[in-house]
Amino acid sequence: GKLTGTHSEVAAYEFTTLTCIPGIIHYKGAKLQLLDLPGIIEGAKDGKGRGRQVIAVARSCNLILITLDAAKPAVHKQLIEHELEGFGIRLNKSPPNILYRKKDRGGISFSSAVQTELDLDTVKTICNEYRIHNADFIVRTNCTADDIIDVIEGNRIYLPCIYVVNKIDAITMEELELYDRLPHYVPISANLEWN
């Protein structure tokens, strides 16, 4: 609410935001829309709570800010990332550099310009699961079986993400220095208006 001038419900307990609350940030002459979304709970990708609605809105964003509690950031970060991954959102990743082309005949072909953990048998096994019998795969960077699946599915969203760690006033200086070493983290104290 402090960034956009809107009002969001706040309390000493989690999950106080129940609906999407839109706001506008004015920054260097530009207007940026910020959506305060309800928290994501475990099972959101499977329809628990309002998870599917929240994640569907997140898929249409250009940037995701995830607010974490400084007292338990790792647990919440893993849970949120798992739920978003299950819905096809990849945070702070680039699309795999894989050329995938279906064809009419010739079976599955696999070539790699770099050393990779994948081999033709693994790619064939994945293709078999998707009932793909004829396709070319050209891998240009090291990739995993999950990357092949993402390319076949073709519906993954790759978004930048910033992790905002709140309540840093309640942790030690040593813990705060640990956050400073992590990529994509911004430590704040909303209550004391730090950072």
mmCIF file of C-alpha atoms in Angstrom:
data_model
loop_
_atom_site.group_PDB
_atom_site.id
_atom_site.type_symbol
_atom_site.label_atom_id
_atom_site.label_comp_id
_atom_site.label_asym_id
_atom_site.label_seq_id
_atom_site.Cartn_x
_atom_site.Cartn_y
_atom_site.Cartn_z
ATOM 1 C CA GLY A 1 0.000 0.000 0.000
ATOM 2 C CA LYS A 2 2.870 2.410 0.729
ATOM 3 C CA LEU A 3 4.229 2.062 -2.810
ATOM 4 C CA THR A 4 0.946 2.693 -4.605
ATOM 5 C CA GLY A 5 -1.219 4.639 -2.167
ATOM 6 C CA THR A 6 -3.760 1.801 -2.013
ATOM 7 C CA HIS A 7 -4.968 -0.008 1.080
ATOM 8 C CA SER A 8 -4.274 -3.680 1.667
ATOM 9 C CA GLU A 9 -5.400 -5.472 4.781
ATOM 10 C CA VAL A 10 -2.479 -6.162 7.126
ATOM 11 C CA ALA A 11 -2.418 -8.195 10.333
ATOM 12 C CA ALA A 12 -0.080 -10.165 12.574
ATOM 13 C CA TYR A 13 -1.092 -13.365 10.759
ATOM 14 C CA GLU A 14 -0.413 -14.579 7.212
ATOM 15 C CA PHE A 15 -2.693 -14.412 4.151
ATOM 16 C CA THR A 16 -4.581 -11.199 4.908
ATOM 17 C CA THR A 17 -4.934 -10.231 1.231
ATOM 18 C CA LEU A 18 -7.958 -12.074 -0.128
ATOM 19 C CA THR A 19 -8.453 -10.416 -3.533
ATOM 20 C CA CYS A 20 -6.268 -8.782 -6.160
ATOM 21 C CA ILE A 21 -5.604 -5.157 -5.200
ATOM 22 C CA PRO A 22 -4.275 -3.113 -8.139
ATOM 23 C CA GLY A 23 -2.189 0.007 -7.660
ATOM 24 C CA ILE A 24 -0.011 2.360 -9.704
ATOM 25 C CA ILE A 25 3.599 3.284 -8.954
ATOM 26 C CA HIS A 26 4.840 6.528 -10.510
ATOM 27 C CA TYR A 27 8.540 6.171 -11.290
ATOM 28 C CA LYS A 28 10.583 8.624 -13.379
ATOM 29 C CA GLY A 29 7.562 9.659 -15.423
ATOM 30 C CA ALA A 30 6.360 6.105 -16.015
ATOM 31 C CA LYS A 31 3.303 4.452 -14.554
ATOM 32 C CA LEU A 32 3.843 0.878 -13.371
ATOM 33 C CA GLN A 33 0.929 -1.291 -12.351
ATOM 34 C CA LEU A 34 1.488 -3.333 -9.205
ATOM 35 C CA LEU A 35 -0.946 -6.113 -8.292
ATOM 36 C CA ASP A 36 -1.079 -7.177 -4.650
ATOM 37 C CA LEU A 37 -2.181 -10.804 -4.940
ATOM 38 C CA PRO A 38 -3.330 -13.225 -2.245
ATOM 39 C CA GLY A 39 -0.610 -15.510 -0.902
ATOM 40 C CA ILE A 40 0.073 -18.848 -2.552
ATOM 41 C CA ILE A 41 -0.510 -21.857 -0.322
ATOM 42 C CA GLU A 42 0.693 -25.419 -0.710
ATOM 43 C CA GLY A 43 -1.485 -27.178 -3.278
ATOM 44 C CA ALA A 44 -2.308 -23.945 -5.149
ATOM 45 C CA LYS A 45 -1.274 -25.439 -8.503
ATOM 46 C CA ASP A 46 -3.788 -28.229 -7.887
ATOM 47 C CA GLY A 47 -6.626 -25.797 -7.201
ATOM 48 C CA LYS A 48 -6.370 -25.447 -3.422
ATOM 49 C CA GLY A 49 -7.598 -22.084 -2.153
ATOM 50 C CA ARG A 50 -7.576 -19.411 -4.829
ATOM 51 C CA GLY A 51 -4.304 -20.743 -6.198
ATOM 52 C CA ARG A 52 -5.269 -21.210 -9.821
ATOM 53 C CA GLN A 53 -6.708 -17.688 -10.036
ATOM 54 C CA VAL A 54 -3.641 -16.129 -8.401
ATOM 55 C CA ILE A 55 -1.192 -18.093 -10.555
ATOM 56 C CA ALA A 56 -3.173 -17.294 -13.722
ATOM 57 C CA VAL A 57 -2.752 -13.576 -12.992
ATOM 58 C CA ALA A 58 0.964 -14.111 -12.256
ATOM 59 C CA ARG A 59 1.425 -15.732 -15.706
ATOM 60 C CA SER A 60 0.410 -12.449 -17.364
ATOM 61 C CA CYS A 61 2.919 -10.280 -15.469
ATOM 62 C CA ASN A 62 6.261 -8.923 -16.667
ATOM 63 C CA LEU A 63 7.942 -9.243 -13.268
ATOM 64 C CA ILE A 64 7.065 -11.071 -10.068
ATOM 65 C CA LEU A 65 7.875 -9.696 -6.628
ATOM 66 C CA ILE A 66 7.597 -12.357 -3.953
ATOM 67 C CA THR A 67 7.471 -11.096 -0.391
ATOM 68 C CA LEU A 68 9.016 -13.464 2.146
ATOM 69 C CA ASP A 69 9.140 -13.344 5.938
ATOM 70 C CA ALA A 70 12.769 -12.973 7.117
ATOM 71 C CA ALA A 71 12.120 -15.528 9.874
ATOM 72 C CA LYS A 72 11.320 -18.344 7.413
ATOM 73 C CA PRO A 73 12.263 -17.297 3.874
ATOM 74 C CA ALA A 74 13.732 -20.572 2.590
ATOM 75 C CA VAL A 75 10.641 -22.636 3.407
ATOM 76 C CA HIS A 76 8.246 -20.148 1.820
ATOM 77 C CA LYS A 77 10.499 -19.555 -1.201
ATOM 78 C CA GLN A 78 10.670 -23.280 -1.987
ATOM 79 C CA LEU A 79 6.915 -23.730 -1.560
ATOM 80 C CA ILE A 80 6.049 -20.761 -3.791
ATOM 81 C CA GLU A 81 8.571 -21.767 -6.466
ATOM 82 C CA HIS A 82 7.226 -25.339 -6.445
ATOM 83 C CA GLU A 83 3.645 -24.135 -6.919
ATOM 84 C CA LEU A 84 4.626 -21.741 -9.729
ATOM 85 C CA GLU A 85 6.772 -24.423 -11.432
ATOM 86 C CA GLY A 86 3.784 -26.783 -11.344
ATOM 87 C CA PHE A 87 1.778 -24.170 -13.220
ATOM 88 C CA GLY A 88 4.445 -23.642 -15.893
ATOM 89 C CA ILE A 89 6.111 -20.494 -14.526
ATOM 90 C CA ARG A 90 9.919 -20.523 -14.503
ATOM 91 C CA LEU A 91 11.486 -17.855 -12.309
ATOM 92 C CA ASN A 92 14.788 -16.186 -13.181
ATOM 93 C CA LYS A 93 15.489 -18.684 -15.946
ATOM 94 C CA SER A 94 15.848 -18.362 -19.681
ATOM 95 C CA PRO A 95 14.019 -20.636 -22.089
ATOM 96 C CA PRO A 96 16.188 -23.662 -22.921
ATOM 97 C CA ASN A 97 18.227 -23.213 -26.096
ATOM 98 C CA ILE A 98 16.752 -26.251 -27.829
ATOM 99 C CA LEU A 99 15.488 -26.427 -31.382
ATOM 100 C CA TYR A 100 12.479 -28.765 -31.459
ATOM 101 C CA ARG A 101 10.839 -29.576 -34.753
ATOM 102 C CA LYS A 102 8.166 -32.198 -35.414
ATOM 103 C CA LYS A 103 8.424 -34.048 -38.705
ATOM 104 C CA ASP A 104 6.431 -36.611 -40.693
ATOM 105 C CA ARG A 105 8.956 -39.456 -40.646
ATOM 106 C CA GLY A 106 12.506 -40.382 -39.707
ATOM 107 C CA GLY A 107 12.077 -41.102 -36.009
ATOM 108 C CA ILE A 108 13.618 -39.096 -33.189
ATOM 109 C CA SER A 109 16.957 -37.417 -33.840
ATOM 110 C CA PHE A 110 19.050 -35.767 -31.159
ATOM 111 C CA SER A 111 22.213 -33.733 -31.568
ATOM 112 C CA SER A 112 24.070 -31.557 -29.134
ATOM 113 C CA ALA A 113 26.644 -28.842 -29.721
ATOM 114 C CA VAL A 114 27.786 -29.102 -26.080
ATOM 115 C CA GLN A 115 28.333 -31.746 -23.415
ATOM 116 C CA THR A 116 24.964 -32.504 -21.807
ATOM 117 C CA GLU A 117 23.482 -35.039 -19.419
ATOM 118 C CA LEU A 118 20.885 -35.932 -22.053
ATOM 119 C CA ASP A 119 21.219 -38.711 -24.591
ATOM 120 C CA LEU A 120 19.096 -40.051 -27.421
ATOM 121 C CA ASP A 121 17.510 -42.794 -25.268
ATOM 122 C CA THR A 122 16.342 -40.268 -22.652
ATOM 123 C CA VAL A 123 14.877 -38.003 -25.328
ATOM 124 C CA LYS A 124 13.140 -40.975 -27.001
ATOM 125 C CA THR A 125 11.650 -42.044 -23.638
ATOM 126 C CA ILE A 126 10.271 -38.538 -23.053
ATOM 127 C CA CYS A 127 8.910 -38.348 -26.604
ATOM 128 C CA ASN A 128 7.240 -41.729 -26.161
ATOM 129 C CA GLU A 129 5.348 -40.365 -23.137
ATOM 130 C CA TYR A 130 4.014 -37.586 -25.364
ATOM 131 C CA ARG A 131 3.312 -39.965 -28.269
ATOM 132 C CA ILE A 132 5.847 -38.160 -30.423
ATOM 133 C CA HIS A 133 7.521 -40.553 -32.848
ATOM 134 C CA ASN A 134 9.169 -38.208 -35.351
ATOM 135 C CA ALA A 135 11.028 -35.075 -34.280
ATOM 136 C CA ASP A 136 14.400 -33.342 -34.332
ATOM 137 C CA PHE A 137 16.053 -31.977 -31.189
ATOM 138 C CA ILE A 138 19.139 -29.793 -31.463
ATOM 139 C CA VAL A 139 20.552 -28.793 -28.066
ATOM 140 C CA ARG A 140 22.817 -25.745 -27.943
ATOM 141 C CA THR A 141 23.444 -25.543 -24.168
ATOM 142 C CA ASN A 142 23.576 -28.030 -21.326
ATOM 143 C CA CYS A 143 20.011 -28.986 -20.513
ATOM 144 C CA THR A 144 17.988 -31.495 -18.540
ATOM 145 C CA ALA A 145 15.097 -33.832 -19.211
ATOM 146 C CA ASP A 146 12.832 -31.160 -17.670
ATOM 147 C CA ASP A 147 14.019 -28.702 -20.309
ATOM 148 C CA ILE A 148 13.060 -31.146 -23.077
ATOM 149 C CA ILE A 149 9.619 -31.522 -21.476
ATOM 150 C CA ASP A 150 9.245 -27.729 -21.254
ATOM 151 C CA VAL A 151 10.089 -27.364 -24.954
ATOM 152 C CA ILE A 152 7.621 -30.101 -25.948
ATOM 153 C CA GLU A 153 4.866 -28.632 -23.758
ATOM 154 C CA GLY A 154 5.513 -25.213 -25.281
ATOM 155 C CA ASN A 155 3.432 -23.356 -22.695
ATOM 156 C CA ARG A 156 6.044 -22.330 -20.142
ATOM 157 C CA ILE A 157 6.426 -18.724 -19.050
ATOM 158 C CA TYR A 158 9.891 -17.411 -18.135
ATOM 159 C CA LEU A 159 9.674 -14.431 -15.781
ATOM 160 C CA PRO A 160 12.152 -12.378 -13.805
ATOM 161 C CA CYS A 161 11.532 -12.482 -10.065
ATOM 162 C CA ILE A 162 12.714 -10.389 -7.132
ATOM 163 C CA TYR A 163 12.449 -11.809 -3.631
ATOM 164 C CA VAL A 164 11.552 -9.096 -1.129
ATOM 165 C CA VAL A 165 12.540 -10.272 2.353
ATOM 166 C CA ASN A 166 10.471 -8.352 4.900
ATOM 167 C CA LYS A 167 10.907 -7.944 8.680
ATOM 168 C CA ILE A 168 14.705 -7.664 8.553
ATOM 169 C CA ASP A 169 14.479 -5.651 11.767
ATOM 170 C CA ALA A 170 13.764 -8.971 13.537
ATOM 171 C CA ILE A 171 16.944 -10.790 12.393
ATOM 172 C CA THR A 172 20.626 -10.503 13.273
ATOM 173 C CA MET A 173 23.211 -8.629 11.246
ATOM 174 C CA GLU A 174 24.864 -11.948 10.318
ATOM 175 C CA GLU A 175 21.586 -13.250 8.889
ATOM 176 C CA LEU A 176 21.129 -10.013 6.963
ATOM 177 C CA GLU A 177 24.628 -10.368 5.475
ATOM 178 C CA LEU A 178 23.649 -13.844 4.214
ATOM 179 C CA TYR A 179 20.759 -12.312 2.253
ATOM 180 C CA ASP A 180 23.186 -9.825 0.750
ATOM 181 C CA ARG A 181 25.015 -12.705 -0.984
ATOM 182 C CA LEU A 182 21.903 -14.189 -2.594
ATOM 183 C CA PRO A 183 20.836 -13.189 -6.107
ATOM 184 C CA HIS A 184 17.518 -11.442 -6.724
ATOM 185 C CA TYR A 185 16.945 -10.550 -3.035
ATOM 186 C CA VAL A 186 15.949 -7.179 -1.581
ATOM 187 C CA PRO A 187 15.844 -6.977 2.233
ATOM 188 C CA ILE A 188 13.307 -4.526 3.707
ATOM 189 C CA SER A 189 11.394 -3.660 6.838
ATOM 190 C CA ALA A 190 7.979 -2.403 5.749
ATOM 191 C CA ASN A 191 7.050 -1.548 9.319
ATOM 192 C CA LEU A 192 10.129 0.663 9.897
ATOM 193 C CA GLU A 193 10.256 1.761 6.221
ATOM 194 C CA TRP A 194 13.832 0.522 5.737
ATOM 195 C CA ASN A 195 15.120 0.139 2.196
#
